[in-house]
PDB file of C-alpha atoms in Angstrom:
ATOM      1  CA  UNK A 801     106.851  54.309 106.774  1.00 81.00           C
ATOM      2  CA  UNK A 802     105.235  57.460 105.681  1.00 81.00           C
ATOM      3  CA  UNK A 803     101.421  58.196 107.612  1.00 89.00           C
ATOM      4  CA  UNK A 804      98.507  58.134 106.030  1.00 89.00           C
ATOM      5  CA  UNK A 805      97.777  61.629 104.063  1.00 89.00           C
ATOM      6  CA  UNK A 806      94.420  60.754 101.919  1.00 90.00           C
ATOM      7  CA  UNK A 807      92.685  63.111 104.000  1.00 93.00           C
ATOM      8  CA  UNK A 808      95.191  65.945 102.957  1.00 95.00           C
ATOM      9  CA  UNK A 809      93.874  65.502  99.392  1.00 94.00           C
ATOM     10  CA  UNK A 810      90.789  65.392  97.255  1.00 94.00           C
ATOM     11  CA  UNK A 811      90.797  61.593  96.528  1.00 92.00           C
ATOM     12  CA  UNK A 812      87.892  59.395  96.771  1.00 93.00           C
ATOM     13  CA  UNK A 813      87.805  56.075  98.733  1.00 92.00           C
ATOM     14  CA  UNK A 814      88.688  53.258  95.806  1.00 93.00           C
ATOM     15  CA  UNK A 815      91.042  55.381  94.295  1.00 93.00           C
ATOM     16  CA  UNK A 816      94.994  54.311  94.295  1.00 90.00           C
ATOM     17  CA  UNK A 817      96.988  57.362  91.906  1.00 88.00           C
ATOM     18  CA  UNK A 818     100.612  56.630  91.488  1.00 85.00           C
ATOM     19  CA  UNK A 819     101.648  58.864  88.878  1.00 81.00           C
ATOM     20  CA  UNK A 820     102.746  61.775  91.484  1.00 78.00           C
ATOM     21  CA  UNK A 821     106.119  61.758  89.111  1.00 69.00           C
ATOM     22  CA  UNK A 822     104.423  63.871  86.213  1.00 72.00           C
ATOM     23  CA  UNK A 823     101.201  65.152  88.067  1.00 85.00           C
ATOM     24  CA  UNK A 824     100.558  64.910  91.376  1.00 88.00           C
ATOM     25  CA  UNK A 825      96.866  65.305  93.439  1.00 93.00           C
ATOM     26  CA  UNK A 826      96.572  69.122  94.904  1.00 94.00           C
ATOM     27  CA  UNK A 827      96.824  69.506  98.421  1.00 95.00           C
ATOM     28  CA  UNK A 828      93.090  70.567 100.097  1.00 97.00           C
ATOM     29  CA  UNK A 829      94.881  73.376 101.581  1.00 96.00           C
ATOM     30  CA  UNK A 830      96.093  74.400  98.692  1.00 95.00           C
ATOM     31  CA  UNK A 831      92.860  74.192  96.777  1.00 96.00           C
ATOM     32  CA  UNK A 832      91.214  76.338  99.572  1.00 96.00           C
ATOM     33  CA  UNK A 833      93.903  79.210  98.827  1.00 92.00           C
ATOM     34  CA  UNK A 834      93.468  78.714  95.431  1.00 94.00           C
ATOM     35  CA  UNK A 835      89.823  79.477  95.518  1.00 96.00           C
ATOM     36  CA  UNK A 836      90.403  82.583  97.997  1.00 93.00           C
ATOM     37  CA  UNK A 837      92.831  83.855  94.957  1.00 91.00           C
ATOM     38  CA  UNK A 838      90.557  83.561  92.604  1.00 95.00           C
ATOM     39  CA  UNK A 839      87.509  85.329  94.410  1.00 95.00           C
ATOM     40  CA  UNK A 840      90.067  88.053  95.039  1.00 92.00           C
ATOM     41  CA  UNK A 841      90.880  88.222  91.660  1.00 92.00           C
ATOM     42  CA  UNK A 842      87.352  88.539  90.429  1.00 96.00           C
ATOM     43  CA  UNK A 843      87.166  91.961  91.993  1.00 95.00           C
ATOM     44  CA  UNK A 844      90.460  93.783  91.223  1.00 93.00           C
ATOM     45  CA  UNK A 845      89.244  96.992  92.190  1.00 95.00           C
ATOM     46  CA  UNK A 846      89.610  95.873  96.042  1.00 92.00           C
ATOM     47  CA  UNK A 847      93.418  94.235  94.935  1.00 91.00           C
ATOM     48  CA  UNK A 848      95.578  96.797  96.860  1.00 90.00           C
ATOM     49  CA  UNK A 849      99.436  97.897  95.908  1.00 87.00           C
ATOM     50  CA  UNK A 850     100.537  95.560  98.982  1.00 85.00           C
ATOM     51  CA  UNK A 851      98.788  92.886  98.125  1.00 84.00           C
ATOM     52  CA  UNK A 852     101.332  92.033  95.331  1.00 82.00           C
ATOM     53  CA  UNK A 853     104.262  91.576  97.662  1.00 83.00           C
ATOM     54  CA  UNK A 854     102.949  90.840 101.001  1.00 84.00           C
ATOM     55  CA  UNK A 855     102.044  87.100  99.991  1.00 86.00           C
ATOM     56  CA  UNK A 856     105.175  86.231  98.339  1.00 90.00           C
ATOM     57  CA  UNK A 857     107.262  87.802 101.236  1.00 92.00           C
ATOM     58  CA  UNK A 858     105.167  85.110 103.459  1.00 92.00           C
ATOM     59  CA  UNK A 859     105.811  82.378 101.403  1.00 92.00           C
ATOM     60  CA  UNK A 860     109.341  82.996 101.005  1.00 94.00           C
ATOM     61  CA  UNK A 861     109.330  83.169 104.582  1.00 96.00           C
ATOM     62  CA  UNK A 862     107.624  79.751 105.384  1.00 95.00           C
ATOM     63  CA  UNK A 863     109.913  78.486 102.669  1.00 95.00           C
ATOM     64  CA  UNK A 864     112.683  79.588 104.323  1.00 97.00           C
ATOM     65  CA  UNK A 865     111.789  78.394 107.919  1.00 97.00           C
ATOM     66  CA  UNK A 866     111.083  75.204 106.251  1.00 96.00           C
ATOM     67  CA  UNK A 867     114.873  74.684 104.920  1.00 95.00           C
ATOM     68  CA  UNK A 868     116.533  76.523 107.944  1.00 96.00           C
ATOM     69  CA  UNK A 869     117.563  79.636 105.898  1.00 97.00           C
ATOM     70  CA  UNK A 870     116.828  83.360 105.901  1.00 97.00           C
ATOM     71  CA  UNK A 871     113.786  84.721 103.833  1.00 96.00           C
ATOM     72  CA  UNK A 872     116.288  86.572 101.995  1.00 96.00           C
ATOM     73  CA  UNK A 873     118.219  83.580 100.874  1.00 96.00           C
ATOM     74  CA  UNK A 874     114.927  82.691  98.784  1.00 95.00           C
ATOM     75  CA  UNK A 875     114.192  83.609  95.022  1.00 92.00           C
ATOM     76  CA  UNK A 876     110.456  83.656  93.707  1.00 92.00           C
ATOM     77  CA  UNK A 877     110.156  82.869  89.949  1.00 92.00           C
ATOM     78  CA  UNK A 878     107.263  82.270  87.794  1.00 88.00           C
ATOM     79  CA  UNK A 879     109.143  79.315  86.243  1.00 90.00           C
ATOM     80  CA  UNK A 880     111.977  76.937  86.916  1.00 88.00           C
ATOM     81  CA  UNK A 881     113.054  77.583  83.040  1.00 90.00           C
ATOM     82  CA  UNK A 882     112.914  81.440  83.760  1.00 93.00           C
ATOM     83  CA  UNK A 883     114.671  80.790  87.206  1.00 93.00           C
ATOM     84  CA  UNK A 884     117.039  78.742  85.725  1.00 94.00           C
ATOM     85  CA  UNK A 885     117.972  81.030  82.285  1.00 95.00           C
ATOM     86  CA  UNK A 886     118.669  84.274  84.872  1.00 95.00           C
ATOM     87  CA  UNK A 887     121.123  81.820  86.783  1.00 94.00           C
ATOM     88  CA  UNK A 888     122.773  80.855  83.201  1.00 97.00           C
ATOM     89  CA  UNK A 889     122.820  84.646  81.939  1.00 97.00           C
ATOM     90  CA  UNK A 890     125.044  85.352  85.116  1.00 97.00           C
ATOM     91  CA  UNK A 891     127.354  82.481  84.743  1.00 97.00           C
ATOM     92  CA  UNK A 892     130.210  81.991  82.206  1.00 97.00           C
ATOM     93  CA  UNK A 893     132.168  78.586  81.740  1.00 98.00           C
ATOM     94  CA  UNK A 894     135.870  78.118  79.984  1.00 97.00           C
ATOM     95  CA  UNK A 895     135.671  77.358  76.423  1.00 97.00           C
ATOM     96  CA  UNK A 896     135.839  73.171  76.239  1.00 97.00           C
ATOM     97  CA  UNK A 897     134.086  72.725  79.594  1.00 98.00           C
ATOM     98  CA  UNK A 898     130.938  70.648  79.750  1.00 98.00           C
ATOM     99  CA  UNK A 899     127.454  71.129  81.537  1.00 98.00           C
ATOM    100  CA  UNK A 900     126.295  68.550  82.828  1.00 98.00           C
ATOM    101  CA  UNK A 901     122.183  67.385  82.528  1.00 98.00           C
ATOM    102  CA  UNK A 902     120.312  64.375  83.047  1.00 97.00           C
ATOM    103  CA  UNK A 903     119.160  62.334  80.142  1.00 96.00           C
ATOM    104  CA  UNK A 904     115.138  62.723  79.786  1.00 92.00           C
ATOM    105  CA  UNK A 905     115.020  65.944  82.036  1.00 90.00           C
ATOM    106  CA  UNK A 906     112.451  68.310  81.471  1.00 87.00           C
ATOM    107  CA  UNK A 907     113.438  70.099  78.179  1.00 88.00           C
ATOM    108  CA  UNK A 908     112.775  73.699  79.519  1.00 84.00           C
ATOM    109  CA  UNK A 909     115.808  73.251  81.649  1.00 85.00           C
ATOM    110  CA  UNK A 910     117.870  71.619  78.709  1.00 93.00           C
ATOM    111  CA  UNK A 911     117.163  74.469  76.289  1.00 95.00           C
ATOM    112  CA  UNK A 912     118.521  77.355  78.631  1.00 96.00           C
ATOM    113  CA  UNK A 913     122.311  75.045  79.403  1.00 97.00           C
ATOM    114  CA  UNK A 914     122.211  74.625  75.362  1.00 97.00           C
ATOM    115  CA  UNK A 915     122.126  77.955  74.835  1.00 97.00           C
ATOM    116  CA  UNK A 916     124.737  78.246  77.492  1.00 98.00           C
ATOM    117  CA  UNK A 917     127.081  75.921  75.732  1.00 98.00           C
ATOM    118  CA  UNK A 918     126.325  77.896  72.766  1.00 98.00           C
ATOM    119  CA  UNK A 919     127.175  81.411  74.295  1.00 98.00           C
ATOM    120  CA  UNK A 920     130.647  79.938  76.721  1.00 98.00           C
ATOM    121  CA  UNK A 921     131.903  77.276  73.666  1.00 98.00           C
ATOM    122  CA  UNK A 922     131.223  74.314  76.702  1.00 98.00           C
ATOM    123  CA  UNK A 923     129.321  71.504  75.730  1.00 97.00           C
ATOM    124  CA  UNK A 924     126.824  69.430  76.514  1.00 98.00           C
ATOM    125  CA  UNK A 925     127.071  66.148  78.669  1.00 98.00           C
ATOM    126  CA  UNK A 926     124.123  64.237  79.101  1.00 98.00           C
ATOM    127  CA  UNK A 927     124.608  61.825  81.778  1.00 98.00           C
ATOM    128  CA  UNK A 928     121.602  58.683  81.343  1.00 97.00           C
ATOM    129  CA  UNK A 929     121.493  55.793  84.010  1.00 95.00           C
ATOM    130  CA  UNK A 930     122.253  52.095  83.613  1.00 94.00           C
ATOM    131  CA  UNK A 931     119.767  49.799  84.532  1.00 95.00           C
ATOM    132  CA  UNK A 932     120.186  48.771  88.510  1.00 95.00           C
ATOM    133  CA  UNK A 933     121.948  52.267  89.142  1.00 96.00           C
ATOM    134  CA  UNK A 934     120.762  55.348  90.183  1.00 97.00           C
ATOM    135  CA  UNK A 935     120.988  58.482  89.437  1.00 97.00           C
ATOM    136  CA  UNK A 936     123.078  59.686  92.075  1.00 98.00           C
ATOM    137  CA  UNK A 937     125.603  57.163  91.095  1.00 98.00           C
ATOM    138  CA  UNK A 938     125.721  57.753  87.518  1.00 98.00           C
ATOM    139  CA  UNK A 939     126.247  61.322  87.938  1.00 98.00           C
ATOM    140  CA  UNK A 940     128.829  60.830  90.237  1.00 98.00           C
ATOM    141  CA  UNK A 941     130.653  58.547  87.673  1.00 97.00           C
ATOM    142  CA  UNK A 942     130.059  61.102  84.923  1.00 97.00           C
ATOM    143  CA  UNK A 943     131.892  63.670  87.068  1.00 97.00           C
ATOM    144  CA  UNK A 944     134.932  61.607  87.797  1.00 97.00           C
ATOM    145  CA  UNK A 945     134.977  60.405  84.276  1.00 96.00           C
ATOM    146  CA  UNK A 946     135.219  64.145  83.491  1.00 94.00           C
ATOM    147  CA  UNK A 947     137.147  65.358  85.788  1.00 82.00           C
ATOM    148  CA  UNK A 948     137.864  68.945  86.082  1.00 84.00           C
ATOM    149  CA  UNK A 949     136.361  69.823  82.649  1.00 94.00           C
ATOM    150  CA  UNK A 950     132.287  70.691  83.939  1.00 97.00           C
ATOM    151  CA  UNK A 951     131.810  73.599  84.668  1.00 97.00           C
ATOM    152  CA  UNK A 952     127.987  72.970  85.052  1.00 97.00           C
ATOM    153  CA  UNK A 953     125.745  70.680  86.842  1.00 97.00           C
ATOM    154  CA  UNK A 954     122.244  71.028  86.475  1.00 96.00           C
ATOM    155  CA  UNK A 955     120.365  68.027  88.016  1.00 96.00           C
ATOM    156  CA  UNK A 956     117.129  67.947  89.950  1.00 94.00           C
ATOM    157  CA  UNK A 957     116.479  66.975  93.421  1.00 94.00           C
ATOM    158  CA  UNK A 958     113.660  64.947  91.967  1.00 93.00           C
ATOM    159  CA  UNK A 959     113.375  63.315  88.187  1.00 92.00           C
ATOM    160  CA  UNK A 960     110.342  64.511  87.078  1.00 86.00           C
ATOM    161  CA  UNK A 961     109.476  61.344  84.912  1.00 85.00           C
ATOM    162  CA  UNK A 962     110.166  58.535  87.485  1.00 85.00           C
ATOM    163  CA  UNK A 963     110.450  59.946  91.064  1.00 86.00           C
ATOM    164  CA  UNK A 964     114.015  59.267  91.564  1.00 93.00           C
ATOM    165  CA  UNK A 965     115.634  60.624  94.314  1.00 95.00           C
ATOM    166  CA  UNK A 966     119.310  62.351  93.583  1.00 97.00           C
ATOM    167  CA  UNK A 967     121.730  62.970  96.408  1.00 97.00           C
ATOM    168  CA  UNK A 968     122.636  66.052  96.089  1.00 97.00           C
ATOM    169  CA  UNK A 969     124.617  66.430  99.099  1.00 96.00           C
ATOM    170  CA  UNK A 970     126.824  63.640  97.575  1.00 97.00           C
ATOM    171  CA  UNK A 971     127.146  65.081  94.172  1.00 97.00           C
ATOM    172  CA  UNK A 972     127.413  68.642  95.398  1.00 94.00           C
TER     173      UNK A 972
END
């Protein structure tokens, strides 16, 4: 069982939010950076050259310590979209291959493997879930269905509209 965290966020006694899925509470910690951003913001002319770098270097940093990796091994992007369409402009994929997606992923994602498919002549495979399966599973079925033909997968740790957990160890 996870501990008790209410204290970590800004929600009142009588509350119960579930919806983490879609939009979850912020962190107090992070609300307390937040504000120091934004006061240093409101007075650019005291923003130095280092300043741009020196707090992403940290965070990539903690990140990394977090994972067990190297700093270096860690990419900061403004998006996951933009993240994800400099990994797709890199790759290429045989001409009948498929990329494989989740059905009801976010469509940011989805728009950067179409135009993938588009560019490499693969197509799309949408993999969607049967009820009293998960994810995991269904991807995994999807992939021996499919054999050697995807070229692509492109599935979340996390579904972003129910919380489900994928094993990506498993699927990897």
């Amino acid at each position: 069982m996870l501990p008790n965290a209410r204290e970590l966020f800004d929600i009142p006694d009588g509350i119960a939010y579930f919806n983490t899925a879609s939009l979850t509470p912020t962190l107090r910690s992070s609300l307390i950076a937040g504000e120091g951003a934004l006061l240093k913001r409101a007075q650019p002319w005291r923003i130095q050259g280092a300043d741009w770098f020196s707090g992403a270097e940290q965070r990539r940093a903690l990140f990394a310590e977090l994972i067990g990796a190297a700093a270096d091994d860690i990419a900061l992007v403004p998006a996951t979209s933009y993240g994800l369409a400099v990994a797709a402009a890199n790759l290429t994929a045989p001409a009948g291959s498929r990329v494989l997606v989740l059905a009801g992923e976010y469509p940011s994602g989805i728009y950067t493997w179409w135009r993938f498919a588009e560019r490499t002549g693969a197509s799309m495979l949408t993999v969607d879930r049967e009820p009293g399966r998960t994810w995991t599973e269904a991807v995994l079925d999807a992939l021996a269905a499919h054999d050697d033909g995807v070229a692509v997968v492109s599935v979340p740790r996390v579904h972003w509209t129910d919380g489900a957990l994928l094993d990506l160890d498993r699927i990897a």
